[in-house]
Coordinates of C-alpha atoms in Angstrom, one line a residue:
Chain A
X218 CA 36.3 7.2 34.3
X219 CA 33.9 4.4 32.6
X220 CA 31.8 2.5 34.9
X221 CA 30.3 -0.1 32.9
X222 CA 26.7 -0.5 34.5
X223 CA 23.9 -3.5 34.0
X224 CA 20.9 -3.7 35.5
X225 CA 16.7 -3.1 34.5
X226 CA 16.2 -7.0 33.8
X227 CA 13.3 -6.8 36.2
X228 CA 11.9 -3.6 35.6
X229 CA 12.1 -3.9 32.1
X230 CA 9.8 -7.7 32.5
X231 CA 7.8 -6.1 34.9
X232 CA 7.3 -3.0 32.4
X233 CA 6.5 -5.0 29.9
X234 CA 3.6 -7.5 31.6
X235 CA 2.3 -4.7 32.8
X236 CA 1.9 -3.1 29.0
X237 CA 0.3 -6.3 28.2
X238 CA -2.2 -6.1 30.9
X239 CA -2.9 -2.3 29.8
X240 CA -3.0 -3.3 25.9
X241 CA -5.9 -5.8 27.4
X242 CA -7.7 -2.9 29.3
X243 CA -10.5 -3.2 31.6
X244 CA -11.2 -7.6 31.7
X245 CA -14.9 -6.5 32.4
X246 CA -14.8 -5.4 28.5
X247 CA -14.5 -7.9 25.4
X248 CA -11.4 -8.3 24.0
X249 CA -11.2 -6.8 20.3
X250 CA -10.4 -9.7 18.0
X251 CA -7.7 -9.6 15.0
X252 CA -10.4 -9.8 12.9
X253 CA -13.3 -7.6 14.4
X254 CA -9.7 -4.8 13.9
X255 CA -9.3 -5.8 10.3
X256 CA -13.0 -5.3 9.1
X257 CA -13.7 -2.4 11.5
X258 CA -10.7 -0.5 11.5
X259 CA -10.0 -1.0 8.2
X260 CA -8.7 2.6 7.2
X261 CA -6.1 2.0 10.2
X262 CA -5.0 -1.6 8.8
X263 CA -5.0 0.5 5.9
X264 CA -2.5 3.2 6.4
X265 CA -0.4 0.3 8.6
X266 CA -0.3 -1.3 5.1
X267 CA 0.7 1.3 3.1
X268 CA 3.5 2.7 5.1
X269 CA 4.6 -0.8 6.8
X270 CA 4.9 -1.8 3.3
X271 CA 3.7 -4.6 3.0
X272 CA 0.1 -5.8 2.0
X273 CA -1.7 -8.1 4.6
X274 CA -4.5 -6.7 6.4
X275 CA -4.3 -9.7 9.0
X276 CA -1.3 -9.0 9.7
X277 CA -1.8 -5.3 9.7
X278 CA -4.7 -5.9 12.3
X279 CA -2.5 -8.0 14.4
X280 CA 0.3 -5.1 14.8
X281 CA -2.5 -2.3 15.3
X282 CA -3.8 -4.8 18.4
X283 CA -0.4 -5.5 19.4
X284 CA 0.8 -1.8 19.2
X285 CA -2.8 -0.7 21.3
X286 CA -3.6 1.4 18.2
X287 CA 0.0 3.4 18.1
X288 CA -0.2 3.5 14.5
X289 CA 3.8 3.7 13.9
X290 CA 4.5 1.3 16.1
X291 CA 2.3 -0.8 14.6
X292 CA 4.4 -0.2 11.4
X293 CA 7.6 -0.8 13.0
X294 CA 6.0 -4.6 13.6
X295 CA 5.3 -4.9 9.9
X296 CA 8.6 -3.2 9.0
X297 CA 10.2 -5.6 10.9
X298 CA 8.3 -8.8 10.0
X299 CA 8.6 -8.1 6.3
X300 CA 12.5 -8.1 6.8
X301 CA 12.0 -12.2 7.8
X302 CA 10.5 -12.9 4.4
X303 CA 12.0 -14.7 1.4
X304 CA 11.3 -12.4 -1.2
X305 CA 9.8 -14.7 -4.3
X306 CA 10.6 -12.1 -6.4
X307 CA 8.9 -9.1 -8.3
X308 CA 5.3 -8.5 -10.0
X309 CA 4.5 -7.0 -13.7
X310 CA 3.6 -3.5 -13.2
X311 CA -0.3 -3.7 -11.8
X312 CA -2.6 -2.2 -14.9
X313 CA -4.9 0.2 -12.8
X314 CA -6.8 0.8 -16.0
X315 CA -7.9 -2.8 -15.2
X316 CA -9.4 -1.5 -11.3
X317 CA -12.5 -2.9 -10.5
X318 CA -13.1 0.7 -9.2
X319 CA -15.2 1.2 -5.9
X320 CA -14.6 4.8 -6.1
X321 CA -14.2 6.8 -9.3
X322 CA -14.1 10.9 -9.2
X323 CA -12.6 13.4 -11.6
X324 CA -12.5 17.4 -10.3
X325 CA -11.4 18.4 -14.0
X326 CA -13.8 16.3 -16.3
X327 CA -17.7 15.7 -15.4
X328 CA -19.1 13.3 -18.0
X329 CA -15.7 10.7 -18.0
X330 CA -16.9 7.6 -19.8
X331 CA -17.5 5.1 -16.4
X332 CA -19.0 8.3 -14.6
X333 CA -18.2 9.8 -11.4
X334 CA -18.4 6.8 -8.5
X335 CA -18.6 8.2 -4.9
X336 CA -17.9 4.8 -3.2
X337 CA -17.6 4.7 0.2
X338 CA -16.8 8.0 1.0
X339 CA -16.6 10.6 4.2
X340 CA -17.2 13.1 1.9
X341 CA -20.4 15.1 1.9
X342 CA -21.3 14.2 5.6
X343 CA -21.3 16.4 8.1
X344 CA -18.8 15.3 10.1
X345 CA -21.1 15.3 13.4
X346 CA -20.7 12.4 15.6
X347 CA -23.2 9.9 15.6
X348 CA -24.0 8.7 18.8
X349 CA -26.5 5.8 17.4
X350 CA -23.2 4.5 17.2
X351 CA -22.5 4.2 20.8
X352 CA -25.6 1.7 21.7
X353 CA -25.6 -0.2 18.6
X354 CA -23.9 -0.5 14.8
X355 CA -26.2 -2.1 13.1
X356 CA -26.5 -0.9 9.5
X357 CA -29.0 -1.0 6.5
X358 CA -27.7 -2.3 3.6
X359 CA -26.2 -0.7 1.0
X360 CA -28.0 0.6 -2.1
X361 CA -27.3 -1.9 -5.2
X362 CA -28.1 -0.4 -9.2
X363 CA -27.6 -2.5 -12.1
X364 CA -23.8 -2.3 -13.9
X365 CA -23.7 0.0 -17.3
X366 CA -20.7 -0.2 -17.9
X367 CA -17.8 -2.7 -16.9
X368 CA -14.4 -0.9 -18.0
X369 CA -13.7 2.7 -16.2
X370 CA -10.6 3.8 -18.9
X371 CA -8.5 6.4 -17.1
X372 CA -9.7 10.0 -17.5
X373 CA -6.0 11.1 -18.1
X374 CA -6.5 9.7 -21.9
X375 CA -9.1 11.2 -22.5
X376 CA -8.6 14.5 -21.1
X377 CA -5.2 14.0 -23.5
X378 CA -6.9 14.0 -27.1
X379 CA -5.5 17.7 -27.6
X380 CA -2.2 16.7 -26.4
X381 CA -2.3 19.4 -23.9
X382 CA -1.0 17.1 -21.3
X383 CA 2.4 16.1 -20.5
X384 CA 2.9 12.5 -21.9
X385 CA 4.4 9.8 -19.4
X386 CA 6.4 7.1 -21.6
X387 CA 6.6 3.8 -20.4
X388 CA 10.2 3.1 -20.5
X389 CA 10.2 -1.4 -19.5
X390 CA 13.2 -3.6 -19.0
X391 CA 14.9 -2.4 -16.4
X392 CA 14.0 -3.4 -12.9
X393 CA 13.4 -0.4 -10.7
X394 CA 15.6 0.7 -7.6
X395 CA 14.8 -0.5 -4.8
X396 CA 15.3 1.5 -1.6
X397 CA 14.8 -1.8 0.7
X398 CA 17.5 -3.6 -0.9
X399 CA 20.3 -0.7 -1.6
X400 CA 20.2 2.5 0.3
X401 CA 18.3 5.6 0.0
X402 CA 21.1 7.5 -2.9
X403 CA 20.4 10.8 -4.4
X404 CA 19.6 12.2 -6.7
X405 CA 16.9 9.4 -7.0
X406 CA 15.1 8.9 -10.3
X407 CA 11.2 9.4 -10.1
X408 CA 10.7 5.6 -9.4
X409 CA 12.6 5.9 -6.0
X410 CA 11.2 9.0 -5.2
X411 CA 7.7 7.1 -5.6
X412 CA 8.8 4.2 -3.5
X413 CA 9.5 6.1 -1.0
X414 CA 6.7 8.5 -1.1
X415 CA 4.6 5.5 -0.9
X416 CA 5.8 4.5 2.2
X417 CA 6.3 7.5 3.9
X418 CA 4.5 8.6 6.6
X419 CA 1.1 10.1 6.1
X420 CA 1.4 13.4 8.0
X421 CA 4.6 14.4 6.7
X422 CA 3.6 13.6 2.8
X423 CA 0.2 15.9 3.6
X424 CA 2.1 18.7 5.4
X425 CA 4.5 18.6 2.3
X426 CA 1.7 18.8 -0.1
X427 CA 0.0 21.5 1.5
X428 CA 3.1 23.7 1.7
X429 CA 3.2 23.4 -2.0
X430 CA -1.0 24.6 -1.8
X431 CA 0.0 27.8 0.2
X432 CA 2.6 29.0 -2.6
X433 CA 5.9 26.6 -1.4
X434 CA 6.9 25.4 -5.2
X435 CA 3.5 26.7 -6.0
X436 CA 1.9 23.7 -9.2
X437 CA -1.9 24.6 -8.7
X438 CA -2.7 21.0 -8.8
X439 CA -6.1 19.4 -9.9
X440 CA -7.0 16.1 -9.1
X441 CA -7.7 14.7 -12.7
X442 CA -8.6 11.3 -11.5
X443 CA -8.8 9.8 -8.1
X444 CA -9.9 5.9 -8.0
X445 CA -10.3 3.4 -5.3
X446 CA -10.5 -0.8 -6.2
X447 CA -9.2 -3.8 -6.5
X448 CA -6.5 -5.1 -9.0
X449 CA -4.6 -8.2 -9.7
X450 CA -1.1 -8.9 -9.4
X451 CA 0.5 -10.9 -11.8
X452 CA 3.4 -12.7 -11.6
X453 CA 6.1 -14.7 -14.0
X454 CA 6.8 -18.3 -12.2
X455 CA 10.4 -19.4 -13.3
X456 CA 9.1 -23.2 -12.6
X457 CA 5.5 -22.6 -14.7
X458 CA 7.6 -20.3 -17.8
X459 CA 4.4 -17.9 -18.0
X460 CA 3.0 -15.7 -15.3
X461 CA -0.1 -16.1 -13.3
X462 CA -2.1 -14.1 -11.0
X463 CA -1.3 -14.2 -7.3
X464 CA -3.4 -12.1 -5.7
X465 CA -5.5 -8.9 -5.6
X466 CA -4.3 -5.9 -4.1
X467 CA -6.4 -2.8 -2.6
X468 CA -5.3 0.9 -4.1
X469 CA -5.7 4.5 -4.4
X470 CA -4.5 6.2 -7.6
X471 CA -4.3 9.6 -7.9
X472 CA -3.5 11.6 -10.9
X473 CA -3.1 15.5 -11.1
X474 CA -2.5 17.8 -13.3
X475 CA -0.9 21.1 -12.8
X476 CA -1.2 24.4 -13.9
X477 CA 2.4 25.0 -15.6
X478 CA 3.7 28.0 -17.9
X479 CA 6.6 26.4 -19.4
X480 CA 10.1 26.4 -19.2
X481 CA 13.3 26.6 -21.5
X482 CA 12.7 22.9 -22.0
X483 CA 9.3 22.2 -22.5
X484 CA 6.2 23.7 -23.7
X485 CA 3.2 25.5 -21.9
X486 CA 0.8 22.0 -20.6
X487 CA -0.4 20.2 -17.9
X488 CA 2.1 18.2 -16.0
X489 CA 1.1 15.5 -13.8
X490 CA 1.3 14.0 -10.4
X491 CA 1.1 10.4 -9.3
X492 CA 0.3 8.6 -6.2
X493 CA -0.3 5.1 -5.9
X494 CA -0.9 3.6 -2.5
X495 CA -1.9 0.1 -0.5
X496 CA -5.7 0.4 0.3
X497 CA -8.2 2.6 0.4
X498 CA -5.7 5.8 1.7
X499 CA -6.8 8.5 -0.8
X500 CA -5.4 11.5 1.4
X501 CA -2.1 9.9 1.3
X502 CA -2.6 9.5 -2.7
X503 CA -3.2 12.7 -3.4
X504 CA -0.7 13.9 -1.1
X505 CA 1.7 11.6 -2.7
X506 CA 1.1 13.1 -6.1
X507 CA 1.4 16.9 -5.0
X508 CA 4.8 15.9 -3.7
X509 CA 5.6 13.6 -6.7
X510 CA 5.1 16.6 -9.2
X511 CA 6.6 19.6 -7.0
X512 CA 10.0 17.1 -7.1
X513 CA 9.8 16.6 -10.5
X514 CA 11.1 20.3 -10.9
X515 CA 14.7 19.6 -12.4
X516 CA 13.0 17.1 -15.2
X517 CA 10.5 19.6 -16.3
X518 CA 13.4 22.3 -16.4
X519 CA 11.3 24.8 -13.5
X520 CA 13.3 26.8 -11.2
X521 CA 14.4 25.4 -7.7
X522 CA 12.8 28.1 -5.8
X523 CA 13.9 27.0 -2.5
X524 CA 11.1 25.2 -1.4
X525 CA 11.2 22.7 1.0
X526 CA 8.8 20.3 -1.1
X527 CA 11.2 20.5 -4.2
X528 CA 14.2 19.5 -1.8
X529 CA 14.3 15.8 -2.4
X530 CA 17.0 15.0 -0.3
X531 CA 14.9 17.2 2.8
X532 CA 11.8 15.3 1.6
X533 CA 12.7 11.5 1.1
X534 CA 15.4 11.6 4.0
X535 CA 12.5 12.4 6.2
X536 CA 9.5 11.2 5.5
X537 CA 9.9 7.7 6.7
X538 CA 8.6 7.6 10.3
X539 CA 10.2 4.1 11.1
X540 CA 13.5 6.0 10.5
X541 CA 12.3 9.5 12.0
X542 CA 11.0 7.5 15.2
X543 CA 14.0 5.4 15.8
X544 CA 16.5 8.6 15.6
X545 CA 13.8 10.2 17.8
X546 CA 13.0 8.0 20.3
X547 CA 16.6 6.6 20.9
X548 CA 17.5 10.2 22.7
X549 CA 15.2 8.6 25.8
X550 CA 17.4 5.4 26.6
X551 CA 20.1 5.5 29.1
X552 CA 22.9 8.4 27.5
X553 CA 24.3 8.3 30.8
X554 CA 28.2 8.4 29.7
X555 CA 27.6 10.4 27.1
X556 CA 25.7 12.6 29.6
X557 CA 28.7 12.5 32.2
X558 CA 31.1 14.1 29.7
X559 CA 29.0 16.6 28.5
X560 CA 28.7 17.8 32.1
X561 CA 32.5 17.2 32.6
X562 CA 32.9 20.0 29.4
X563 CA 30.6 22.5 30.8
X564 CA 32.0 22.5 34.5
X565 CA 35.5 23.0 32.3
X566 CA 33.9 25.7 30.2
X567 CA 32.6 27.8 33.6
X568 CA 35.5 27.2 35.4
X569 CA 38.2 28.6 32.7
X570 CA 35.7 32.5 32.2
X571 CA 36.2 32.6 35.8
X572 CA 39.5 32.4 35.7
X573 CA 39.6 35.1 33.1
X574 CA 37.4 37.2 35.1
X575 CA 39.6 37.3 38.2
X576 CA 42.4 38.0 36.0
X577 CA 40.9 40.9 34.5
X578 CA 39.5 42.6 37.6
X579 CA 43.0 42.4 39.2
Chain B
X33 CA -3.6 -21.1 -32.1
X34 CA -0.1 -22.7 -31.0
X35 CA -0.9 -26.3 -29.5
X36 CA -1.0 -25.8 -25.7
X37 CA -2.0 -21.9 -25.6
X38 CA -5.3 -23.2 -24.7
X39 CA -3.7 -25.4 -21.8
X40 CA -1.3 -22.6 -20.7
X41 CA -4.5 -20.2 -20.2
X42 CA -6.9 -22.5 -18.4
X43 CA -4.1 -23.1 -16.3
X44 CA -3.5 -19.4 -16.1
X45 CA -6.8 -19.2 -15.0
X46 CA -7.4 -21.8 -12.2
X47 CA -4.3 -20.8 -10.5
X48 CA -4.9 -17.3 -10.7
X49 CA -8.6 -18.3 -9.3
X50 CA -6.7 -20.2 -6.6
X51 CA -4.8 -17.2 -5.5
X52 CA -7.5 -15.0 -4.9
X53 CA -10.0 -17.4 -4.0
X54 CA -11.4 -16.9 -0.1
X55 CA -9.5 -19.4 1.7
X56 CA -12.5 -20.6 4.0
X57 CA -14.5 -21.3 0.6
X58 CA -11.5 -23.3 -0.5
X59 CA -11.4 -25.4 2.2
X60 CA -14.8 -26.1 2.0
X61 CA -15.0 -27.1 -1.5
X62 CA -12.0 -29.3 -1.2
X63 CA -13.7 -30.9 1.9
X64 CA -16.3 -32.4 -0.3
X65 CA -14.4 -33.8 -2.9
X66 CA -13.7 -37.4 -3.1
X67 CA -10.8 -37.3 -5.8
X68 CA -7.9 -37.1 -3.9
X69 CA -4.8 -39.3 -5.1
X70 CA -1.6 -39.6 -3.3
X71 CA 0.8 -37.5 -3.8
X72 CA 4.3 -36.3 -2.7
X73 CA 4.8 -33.0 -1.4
X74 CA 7.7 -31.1 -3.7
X75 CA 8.3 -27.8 -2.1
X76 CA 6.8 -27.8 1.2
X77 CA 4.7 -24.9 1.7
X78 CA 6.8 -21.5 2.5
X79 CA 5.3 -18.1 3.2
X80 CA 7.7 -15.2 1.0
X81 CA 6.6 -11.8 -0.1
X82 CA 6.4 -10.6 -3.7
X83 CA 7.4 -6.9 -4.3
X84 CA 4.4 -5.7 -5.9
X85 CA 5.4 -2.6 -8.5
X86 CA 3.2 0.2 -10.3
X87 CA 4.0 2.1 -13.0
X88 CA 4.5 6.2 -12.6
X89 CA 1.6 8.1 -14.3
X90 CA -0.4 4.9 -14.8
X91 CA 1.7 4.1 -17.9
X92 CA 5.5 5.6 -17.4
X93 CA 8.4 3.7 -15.7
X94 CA 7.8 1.0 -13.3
X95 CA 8.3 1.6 -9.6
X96 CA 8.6 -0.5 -6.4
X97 CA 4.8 0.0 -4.6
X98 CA 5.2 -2.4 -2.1
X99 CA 5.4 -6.5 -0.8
X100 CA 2.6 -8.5 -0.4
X101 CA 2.3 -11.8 1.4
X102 CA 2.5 -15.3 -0.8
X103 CA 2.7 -18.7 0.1
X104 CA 3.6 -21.4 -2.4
X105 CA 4.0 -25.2 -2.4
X106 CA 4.5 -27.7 -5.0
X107 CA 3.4 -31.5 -5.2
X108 CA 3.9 -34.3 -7.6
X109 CA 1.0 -36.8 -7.5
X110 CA 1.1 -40.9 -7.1
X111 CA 0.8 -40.4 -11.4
X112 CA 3.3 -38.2 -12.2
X113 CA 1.7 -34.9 -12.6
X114 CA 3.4 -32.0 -10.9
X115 CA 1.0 -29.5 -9.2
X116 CA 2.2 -25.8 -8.0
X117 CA 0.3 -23.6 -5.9
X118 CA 1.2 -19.9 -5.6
X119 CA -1.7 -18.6 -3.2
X120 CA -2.0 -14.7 -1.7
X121 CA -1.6 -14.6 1.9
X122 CA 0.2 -16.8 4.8
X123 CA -1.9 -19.9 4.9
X124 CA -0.1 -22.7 4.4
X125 CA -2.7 -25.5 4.3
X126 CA -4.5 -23.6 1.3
X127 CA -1.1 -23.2 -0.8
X128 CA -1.1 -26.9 -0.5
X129 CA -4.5 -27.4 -1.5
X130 CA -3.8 -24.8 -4.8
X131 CA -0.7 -27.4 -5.5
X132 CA -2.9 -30.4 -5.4
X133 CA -5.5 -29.0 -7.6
X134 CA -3.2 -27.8 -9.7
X135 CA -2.0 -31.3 -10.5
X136 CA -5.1 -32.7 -10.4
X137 CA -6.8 -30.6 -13.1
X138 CA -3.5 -31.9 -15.6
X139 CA -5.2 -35.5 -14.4
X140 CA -8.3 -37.5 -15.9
X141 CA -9.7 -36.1 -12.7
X142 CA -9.4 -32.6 -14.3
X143 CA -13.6 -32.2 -15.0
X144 CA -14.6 -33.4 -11.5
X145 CA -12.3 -31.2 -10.3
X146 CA -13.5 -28.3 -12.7
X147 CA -17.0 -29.3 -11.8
X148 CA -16.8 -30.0 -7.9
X149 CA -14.4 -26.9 -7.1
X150 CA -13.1 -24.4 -9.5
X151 CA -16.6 -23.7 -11.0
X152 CA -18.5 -22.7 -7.4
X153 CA -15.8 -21.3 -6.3
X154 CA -15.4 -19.2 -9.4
X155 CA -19.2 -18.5 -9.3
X156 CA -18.8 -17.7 -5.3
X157 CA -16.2 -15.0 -6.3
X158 CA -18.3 -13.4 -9.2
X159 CA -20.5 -13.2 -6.9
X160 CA -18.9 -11.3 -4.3
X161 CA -17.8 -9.2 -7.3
X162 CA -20.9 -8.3 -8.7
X163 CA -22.3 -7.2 -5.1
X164 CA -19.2 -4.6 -4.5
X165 CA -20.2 -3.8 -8.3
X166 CA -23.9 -3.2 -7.9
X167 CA -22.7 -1.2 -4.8
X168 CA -20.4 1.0 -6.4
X169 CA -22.9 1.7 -9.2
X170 CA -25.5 2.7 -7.0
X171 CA -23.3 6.0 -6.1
X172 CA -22.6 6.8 -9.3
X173 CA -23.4 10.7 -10.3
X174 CA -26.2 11.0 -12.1
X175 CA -25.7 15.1 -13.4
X176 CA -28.9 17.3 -14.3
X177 CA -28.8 20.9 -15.5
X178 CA -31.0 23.5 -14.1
X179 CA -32.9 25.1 -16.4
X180 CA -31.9 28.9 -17.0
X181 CA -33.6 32.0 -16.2
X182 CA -33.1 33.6 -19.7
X183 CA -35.5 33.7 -22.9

C-alpha cells in the first residue's frame, strides 16, 4: 500500500539556518569577503570557472563563500545561474597566438623565439609549508625586467618547419555543437569532445590522463607548449554590423605532441593534443590535451585497444561532476517506497527456498 | 582607405577599451566630466552571457570553451546620436556609462571625451599591462652552457 507522507518543513529550515551559521564559523573571526576570496583564492575561483562554465571570478568567489569552499557545489551555483542568462550570442574563435602570456614553457624546444616564461608558478618550490604565512602575508614585490620582445608566436609552428607534425586545419563557418543547448550525442566530433573536456571535472580528466601515462592507450605525450595570459574576446554586434571586443578572458593552452608510429592512414609524426581552459588551471590543460589526443584514436586510424581513456562515450558521459554528483547524491533522499518494495521482494524471495526446502527434505 | 574605415576602427577601439576597462576607473573618470547631455535610454541595461569559443590545436575547428558574463545597454542622446555599450561583467551602471560615451564620442563632444576619459583610462590600462609584462619578463629563462671537460 502507498502512504503518501509530507513532512521536514521545519527540519529542513532549521537545517538550513543552522548551515548558514556554520558557513559563518566562529563570529570571534572576520568574515572572508567576496573579494578577499576572489584575489586570494584565485586558483579555486579558478577551477569554479572553468568547470562551472562560465567566466566571472565574482561570481565564482560568491559560490565558493556560499558553498563553504565545496568546490562542486560551488559549481552547481554557477551551473545553475548561467542557465538564467540571455545568451547574447557567440564569440570569434579567441587567437591565443595574441596571449599576453604570463607564463610561457616548452618541454620539447629550449630557445622558442619569446623564451621560456615561468610566471607565477608552484613549480620548483619545495612544497614545505610556510608558516610565515600563519602570522602575517605580507609580500615583497615582484621582480620587474624590461620587455624584449612583445609577440610570443606559438612554438607548435615553429617546431612544424619539417612538417613532422600533424597539421590541424581550420575548417570556419559552421557553428560548433553545443552540448548546453542539445544533448550530449555520440559519436561527438572533436569540438564536443573539447567542450566537454573543458568542463569536466578536474580529477576525473587527470585520472584519465594518467591512465593513458601508465600504458592505458599509451601516446607518450610531450607538452610542446604550455601558456598562461590574457586574451580578448571579440564579438560581431548585429546593431554595430562589425565586431568589437567585449572583454578579456583568463586561459591555459596546452599543446602536446605525441610519440606516434603511424597507421594505415597516415604517416609516422607527431600528433597533437589540445586543452584550452578558463584561468590559470594548467593541470586541467594538460590533462585536457592527454585526453583530447588518446580519443582522437578513430581519426588518426590507431587501434581501439580497449582503453578506458579512448572510450568516449565512458569518458564524456562521466566526467561532468554536476551530472556525476546529482545521480550520486540523489541515492541519500527519502527512497522510502521504493525501499518498502524492495524489502517486500526479498521477504518473497526467502520465503518461496523455504518452501522448497521443506519439500525436499520430506 | 574606404570612407568610414577610419570611423568604424576608432569606434572599434573605444568600445573594446570600454569593455575591459576597470569599472571603478570608469566611474571615476566619468565622475569628472562635465559633458553630459540628455539622453534617452534605448535598451535598458541587461546582464546575458556570451559563449566564448576556441579553436582545437590553436588553429583547427572552432569549439564551445565557455560563457562569460556581459552587460549591454543602448541610449540615444537629446541630439540624435545613438550610443551602445557592450561591457564584460554584470555591472549595470557601467554598461550605461559605455552607451553614453559611445554616443558621445559620434558628438562634437567627441575630443573632450577622448581627452577627459578614453585617453587616462587607456593609459591606466597600459599601465596595468606593462607591470604584469615587466613581471612576466623578469622569469624568463635565461639558458647558459657549462663548459665541457674535454680538449
Amino acid at each position: 500500500m502507498y502512504v503518501a507522507v509530507k513532512g521536514g518543513e521545519k527540519a529542513i529550515d532549521a537545517a538550513h539556518a543552522w548551515l548558514a551559521e556554520e558557513r559563518r564559523g566562529d563570529l570571534s573571526v572576520p568574515e572572508l569577503s567576496v573579494a578577499q576570496i576572489r584575489e586570494q583564492m584565485s586558483l579555486a575561483v579558478n577551477r569554479v570557472m572553468a568547470e562551472g562554465s562560465l567566466y566571472d571570478p565574482d561570481l565564482a568567489a560568491l559560490a565558493i563563500k556560499q558553498a563553504r569552499g565545496d568546490l562542486i557545489e560551488a559549481i552547481f551555483l554557477i551551473r545553475a545561474y548561467r542557465t538564467t542568462l540571455q545568451r547574447f550570442g557567440g564569440s570569434n574563435p579567441v587567437d591565443t597566438g595574441e596571449m599576453s602570456c604570463d607564463r610561457r614553457i616548452s618541454a620539447t624546444f629550449k630557445d622558442a623565439p619569446g623564451g621560456q616564461v615561468l610566471g607565477p608558478t608552484f613549480d620548483y618550490t619545495h612544497r614545505l609549508l610556510d608558516f610565515k604565512l600563519v602570522a602575517d602575508g605580507a609580500v615583497d614585490p615582484a621582480d620587474e625586467r624590461a620587455v624584449e620582445t612583445e609577440t610570443t608566436p606559438h612554438i607548435m609552428s615553429f617546431l612544424n618547419k619539417e612538417g613532422l607534425i600533424e597539421d590541424d586545419v581550420a575548417t570556419d563557418g559552421a557553428t560548433p555543437p553545443d552540448l548546453t543547448r542539445e544533448p550530449l550525442e555520440l559519436p561527438a566530433d572533436r569540438s564536443l569532445r573539447l567542450q566537454s573536456l573543458t568542463r569536466a571535472d578536474e580529477g576525473f580528466i587527470l585520472g584519465m590522463a594518467y591512465s593513458t601515462q601508465r600504458g592505458y592507450a599509451r601516446n607518450h605525450a610531450f607538452v610542446a607548449e604550455l601558456r598562461v595570459g590574457t586574451c580578448c574576446v571579440e564579438m560581431e554586434i548585429p546593431e554595430l554590423g562589425f565586431a568589437i571586443e567585449i572583454g578579456e578572458v583568463e586561459v591555459t593552452e596546452c599543446e602536446t605532441v605525441n610519440q606516434f608510429q603511424g597507421s594505415k592512414t597516415e604517416p609516422p609524426q607527431f600528433t597533437r593534443g589540445y586543452g584550452l581552459v578558463f584561468g590559470q588551471t594548467e593541470r586541467k590543460a594538460i590533462s585536457m590535451a592527454l585526453v583530447d589526443r588518446a580519443l582522437r584514436w578513430a581519426e588518426l586510424g590507431e587501434d581501439n585497444v580497449g582503453a578506458p581513456a579512448q572510450d568516449e562515450e565512458f569518458v564524456l558521459y562521466h566526467s561532468d561532476n554536476i551530472q556525476a554528483t546529482g545521480f550520486l547524491e540523489h541515492i541519500k533522499l527519502p527512497h522510502y517506497v521504493d525501499f518498502q518494495s524492495e524489502l517486500e521482494l526479498i521477504r518473497k524471495l526467502r520465503r518461496t527456498p523455504e518452501t522448497h526446502m521443506t519439500e525436499a527434505a520430506e | 582607405m574606404k570612407p568610414g574605415q577610419t570611423d568604424q576602427d576608432d569606434r572599434k577601439a573605444w568600445l573594446g577599451l570600454l569593455a575591459k576597462s576597470p569599472a571603478a576607473k570608469l566611474a571615476e573618470l566619468w565622475a569628472a566630466v562635465d559633458a553630459i547631455s540628455d539622453y534617452k535610454v534605448l535598451r535598458a541595461p541587461e546582464i546575458g552571457a556570451v559563449m566564448v569559443r576556441g579553436r582545437a590545436g590553436a588553429v583547427g575547428a572552432q569549439f564551445n570553451l565557455g560563457e562569460m558574463t556581459v552587460t549591454r545597454a543602448s541610449v540615444r542622446l537629446a541630439g540624435g546620436a545613438v550610443g551602445h555599450g557592450y561591457v564584460q561583467g554584470r555591472d549595470k551602471d557601467k554598461a550605461l556609462v559605455a552607451a553614453q560615451i559611445d554616443a558621445l564620442m559620434q558628438t562634437d563632444q567627441a575630443d573632450h571625451i577622448q581627452k577627459t576619459v578614453l585617453d587616462p583610462l587607456r593609459v591606466h590600462m597600459q599601465a596595468t599591462k606593462d607591470k604584469r609584462a615587466r613581471k612576466a619578463a623578469a622569469t624568463k629563462v635565461d639558458f647558459f652552457t657549462l663548459v665541457r671537460g674535454e680538449g
